[in-house]
Amino acid sequence: MKLILLFIFASTLFSASSQIKHKAKVPSYFGIRLSPIFPTQFIGERTLTMQQDVNDPFKLSTTITQKMGFSFGGTVRAGLTKLLAIETGLNFTQRNFDLSMELPDSLIRATNTLEFIQYDLPVNALFYIQLSNEWFMDASLGIAGTFSPTHVGTVTVPEKKQEFRHTGIVQSKFGLDLNANLGFEFRTKKNGFFYLGGSARVPFQPLFNLYLEYNYTGSAVNKVLNGEVDGSYLAIEFKYFFPNIKNKGPQFQKGPIE
């Protein structure tokens, strides 16, 4: 399915580039963005549950659930035509997770949290639909190159001698995500552009591999569970693009021989 989405993006980008007018001069803009993110089951697995084999007397289990997070950064919009642009930028994203773990036969239950940060560089083909002089509807589709700088982990000690150790192992620090956006934009000449919309992010690979290690101090008991965490989400996007201000100061004057 994700390969099909990648093919659709490549086809869209090729179609967009073929529409560029060779001599058209369209302004470009710089802006900032803020985006609360909301995991959902519609485009990925929000929750991962891992458990020991039912025949194992310990019946160790754990659940990781992606919660609301946030993303922010700078964005650059390079105009190609009046109704077509390429949008890129640099973003910081933090995903938040809830962890629960239990040993039912021992009546041991505990919870914790986990944070995972990532940087990404999106490249989107952006299409405008002009609704009025000031209002536009924007639709974009693209790919985001991602960088995950480090592994993550947390230790939970619900009782003496009991230890649950969760570790998120990043298999590759660099990856690719599918990025789709749809929203509305209000444009002013003096105050810039104001954008509000929704977006979807779907990684082409697991965000990280989660390992749970349970240890009982002073005993030979040592259990390990592992699984892949998805990381897909929907988000609300707020963007502001600064107006292009022409230089009104003194201009360079041509010399007598020019």
XYZ file of C-alpha atoms in Angstrom:
258
model
C 0.000 0.000 0.000
C 2.796 2.417 0.897
C 4.581 1.683 -2.386
C 1.372 2.601 -4.215
C 1.247 5.920 -2.327
C 4.884 6.582 -3.240
C 4.075 5.966 -6.922
C 1.112 8.367 -6.723
C 3.365 11.065 -5.245
C 5.995 10.619 -7.957
C 3.312 10.840 -10.661
C 1.858 13.975 -9.070
C 5.246 15.673 -8.835
C 6.027 14.857 -12.464
C 2.655 16.232 -13.551
C 3.251 19.386 -11.548
C 6.696 20.003 -13.018
C 5.325 19.618 -16.543
C 2.968 22.542 -15.922
C 5.688 25.048 -15.045
C 5.849 28.034 -17.378
C 9.435 28.551 -18.387
C 9.379 32.359 -18.171
C 6.887 32.748 -15.349
C 8.201 34.699 -12.364
C 6.179 33.876 -9.265
C 7.158 35.098 -5.763
C 8.353 32.742 -3.039
C 7.568 33.020 0.669
C 9.013 32.079 4.045
C 6.829 31.104 6.981
C 6.508 29.309 10.295
C 4.252 26.394 11.244
C 2.810 24.869 14.413
C 1.024 21.537 14.399
C -0.581 19.510 17.205
C -0.599 15.849 16.151
C -3.268 13.235 16.847
C -2.641 9.496 16.345
C -5.533 7.549 14.830
C -6.395 4.012 13.821
C -7.598 5.245 10.383
C -4.113 5.485 8.845
C -1.968 3.358 11.150
C -1.708 1.376 14.355
C -2.052 3.719 17.312
C -1.666 0.919 19.890
C 0.724 -2.018 20.065
C 0.194 -4.822 22.578
C 2.878 -7.433 23.226
C 2.374 -10.436 25.492
C 4.047 -13.621 26.570
C 2.824 -16.964 25.272
C -0.367 -18.022 27.050
C 1.391 -21.157 28.286
C 4.095 -19.138 30.015
C 3.359 -18.964 33.761
C 4.422 -15.294 34.001
C 2.024 -14.028 31.289
C 4.057 -10.841 30.925
C 2.406 -8.180 28.717
C 2.834 -4.532 27.775
C 0.942 -1.961 25.701
C 2.280 1.201 24.075
C -0.234 3.819 22.914
C 0.645 6.927 20.928
C -0.847 10.083 22.468
C -1.130 13.689 21.342
C 2.180 15.289 20.340
C 3.378 18.374 18.502
C 5.466 19.579 15.581
C 6.848 22.992 14.621
C 9.365 24.540 12.260
C 10.043 26.819 9.326
C 8.625 26.445 5.837
C 9.589 27.813 2.418
C 7.172 28.053 -0.488
C 8.762 28.364 -3.933
C 6.228 29.584 -6.497
C 6.196 27.871 -9.894
C 2.964 29.304 -11.331
C 0.080 31.267 -9.840
C -1.625 28.015 -8.859
C 1.343 25.712 -8.275
C 4.294 25.709 -5.880
C 6.873 23.510 -4.179
C 6.859 23.678 -0.384
C 9.691 22.539 1.864
C 11.143 23.371 5.257
C 12.649 21.931 8.429
C 10.551 20.619 11.328
C 10.917 19.250 14.837
C 8.368 16.586 15.876
C 7.784 15.028 19.285
C 5.580 11.951 19.609
C 4.363 10.989 23.082
C 3.481 7.469 24.224
C 1.783 5.891 27.220
C 3.203 2.599 28.485
C 1.405 -0.004 30.565
C 2.809 -3.316 31.765
C 1.626 -6.144 33.936
C 2.221 -9.559 35.439
C -1.377 -10.675 36.166
C -0.407 -13.754 38.192
C 1.755 -11.597 40.471
C -0.789 -8.733 40.655
C 1.876 -6.342 39.400
C 0.749 -3.464 37.172
C 2.546 -0.256 36.273
C 2.478 2.667 33.852
C 5.014 5.080 32.406
C 5.524 7.447 29.473
C 7.934 7.636 26.557
C 8.914 10.543 24.278
C 10.345 10.194 20.782
C 11.767 13.134 18.808
C 12.426 13.393 15.087
C 13.499 16.006 12.532
C 12.100 16.060 9.017
C 12.588 17.836 5.694
C 9.357 17.685 3.622
C 9.115 18.305 -0.132
C 5.511 18.789 -1.266
C 3.858 19.575 -4.589
C 1.309 22.269 -3.652
C -1.798 23.152 -5.697
C -4.015 26.207 -5.136
C -7.723 26.573 -5.849
C -8.649 30.259 -5.785
C -11.996 30.851 -4.071
C -11.937 34.680 -4.006
C -9.420 37.524 -4.097
C -8.148 36.634 -0.612
C -9.220 33.034 -0.025
C -7.528 29.938 -1.464
C -7.873 26.217 -0.878
C -4.517 24.386 -0.778
C -3.857 20.712 -1.454
C -0.417 19.127 -1.350
C 1.215 15.731 -1.500
C 4.834 14.915 -0.862
C 7.621 13.005 0.798
C 9.395 13.927 4.032
C 12.941 12.820 4.718
C 13.269 12.063 8.439
C 16.140 11.926 10.923
C 15.792 10.120 14.267
C 18.850 11.146 16.301
C 18.749 8.599 19.111
C 17.235 5.505 20.686
C 14.826 5.993 23.585
C 14.082 4.110 26.758
C 12.627 4.149 30.237
C 12.832 2.031 33.404
C 9.846 1.316 35.663
C 10.213 -0.132 39.179
C 6.720 -0.839 40.569
C 8.016 -2.801 43.564
C 11.347 -3.722 45.096
C 13.245 -6.261 43.018
C 10.794 -5.787 40.094
C 12.060 -3.939 37.013
C 10.469 -3.262 33.615
C 12.854 -1.815 31.057
C 11.389 -0.443 27.782
C 13.807 0.388 24.962
C 12.941 1.842 21.562
C 15.634 0.888 19.030
C 15.832 2.951 15.824
C 16.801 0.579 13.011
C 17.773 3.404 10.640
C 18.299 7.038 11.603
C 17.164 8.169 8.157
C 13.764 7.364 6.677
C 10.907 8.517 4.453
C 7.306 9.472 5.282
C 4.333 10.126 3.030
C 2.966 13.611 3.694
C -0.486 14.870 2.566
C -2.147 18.205 3.389
C -5.450 19.989 2.744
C -6.489 23.401 4.049
C -7.569 26.994 3.512
C -5.492 30.136 3.251
C -6.302 33.825 3.732
C -3.924 36.183 1.915
C -3.182 39.830 2.617
C -0.601 42.041 0.904
C 0.579 43.826 4.045
C 0.134 41.203 6.777
C 1.109 37.989 4.998
C -0.722 34.684 4.528
C -2.648 32.752 7.203
C -3.200 29.017 6.713
C -5.301 26.481 8.624
C -5.611 22.875 7.516
C -5.166 19.209 8.222
C -2.368 16.809 7.362
C -1.567 13.107 7.451
C 1.828 11.523 8.010
C 2.488 7.852 7.204
C 6.032 6.450 7.734
C 7.245 3.904 5.183
C 9.050 1.977 7.941
C 8.455 1.338 11.666
C 9.240 4.318 13.864
C 11.265 2.096 16.171
C 11.382 -1.448 17.522
C 10.149 -1.637 21.113
C 11.752 -4.116 23.520
C 10.444 -4.865 27.002
C 12.819 -6.603 29.402
C 11.486 -7.773 32.754
C 13.940 -8.580 35.542
C 13.473 -9.894 39.063
C 16.512 -8.922 41.112
C 18.292 -11.844 42.694
C 16.528 -14.363 40.496
C 17.121 -15.968 37.144
C 13.806 -14.605 35.835
C 14.454 -12.543 32.720
C 11.782 -12.080 30.036
C 11.909 -10.122 26.777
C 9.108 -8.977 24.436
C 9.512 -7.005 21.201
C 7.401 -5.418 18.452
C 7.315 -2.613 15.846
C 5.814 0.811 16.598
C 4.036 2.496 13.666
C 4.044 6.271 14.338
C 1.408 7.403 11.772
C -0.751 10.395 12.712
C -3.194 13.082 11.632
C -2.530 16.722 12.525
C -3.953 20.236 12.497
C -1.604 22.716 10.830
C -1.290 26.439 11.489
C 1.006 28.337 9.107
C 1.940 31.974 8.756
C 3.852 33.287 5.732
C 5.603 36.641 6.027
C 4.764 39.271 3.378
C 7.334 40.045 0.701
C 8.438 43.620 1.381
C 10.070 45.583 -1.404
C 13.167 47.605 -0.563
C 12.080 51.275 -0.366
C 15.493 52.670 0.504
C 18.091 54.242 -1.787
C 18.851 52.130 -4.818
C 22.162 51.673 -6.599
C 22.568 54.352 -9.263
C 24.139 53.551 -12.599
C 27.449 55.218 -13.358
C 28.105 57.548 -16.296
C 29.587 54.795 -18.457
C 26.633 52.395 -18.034
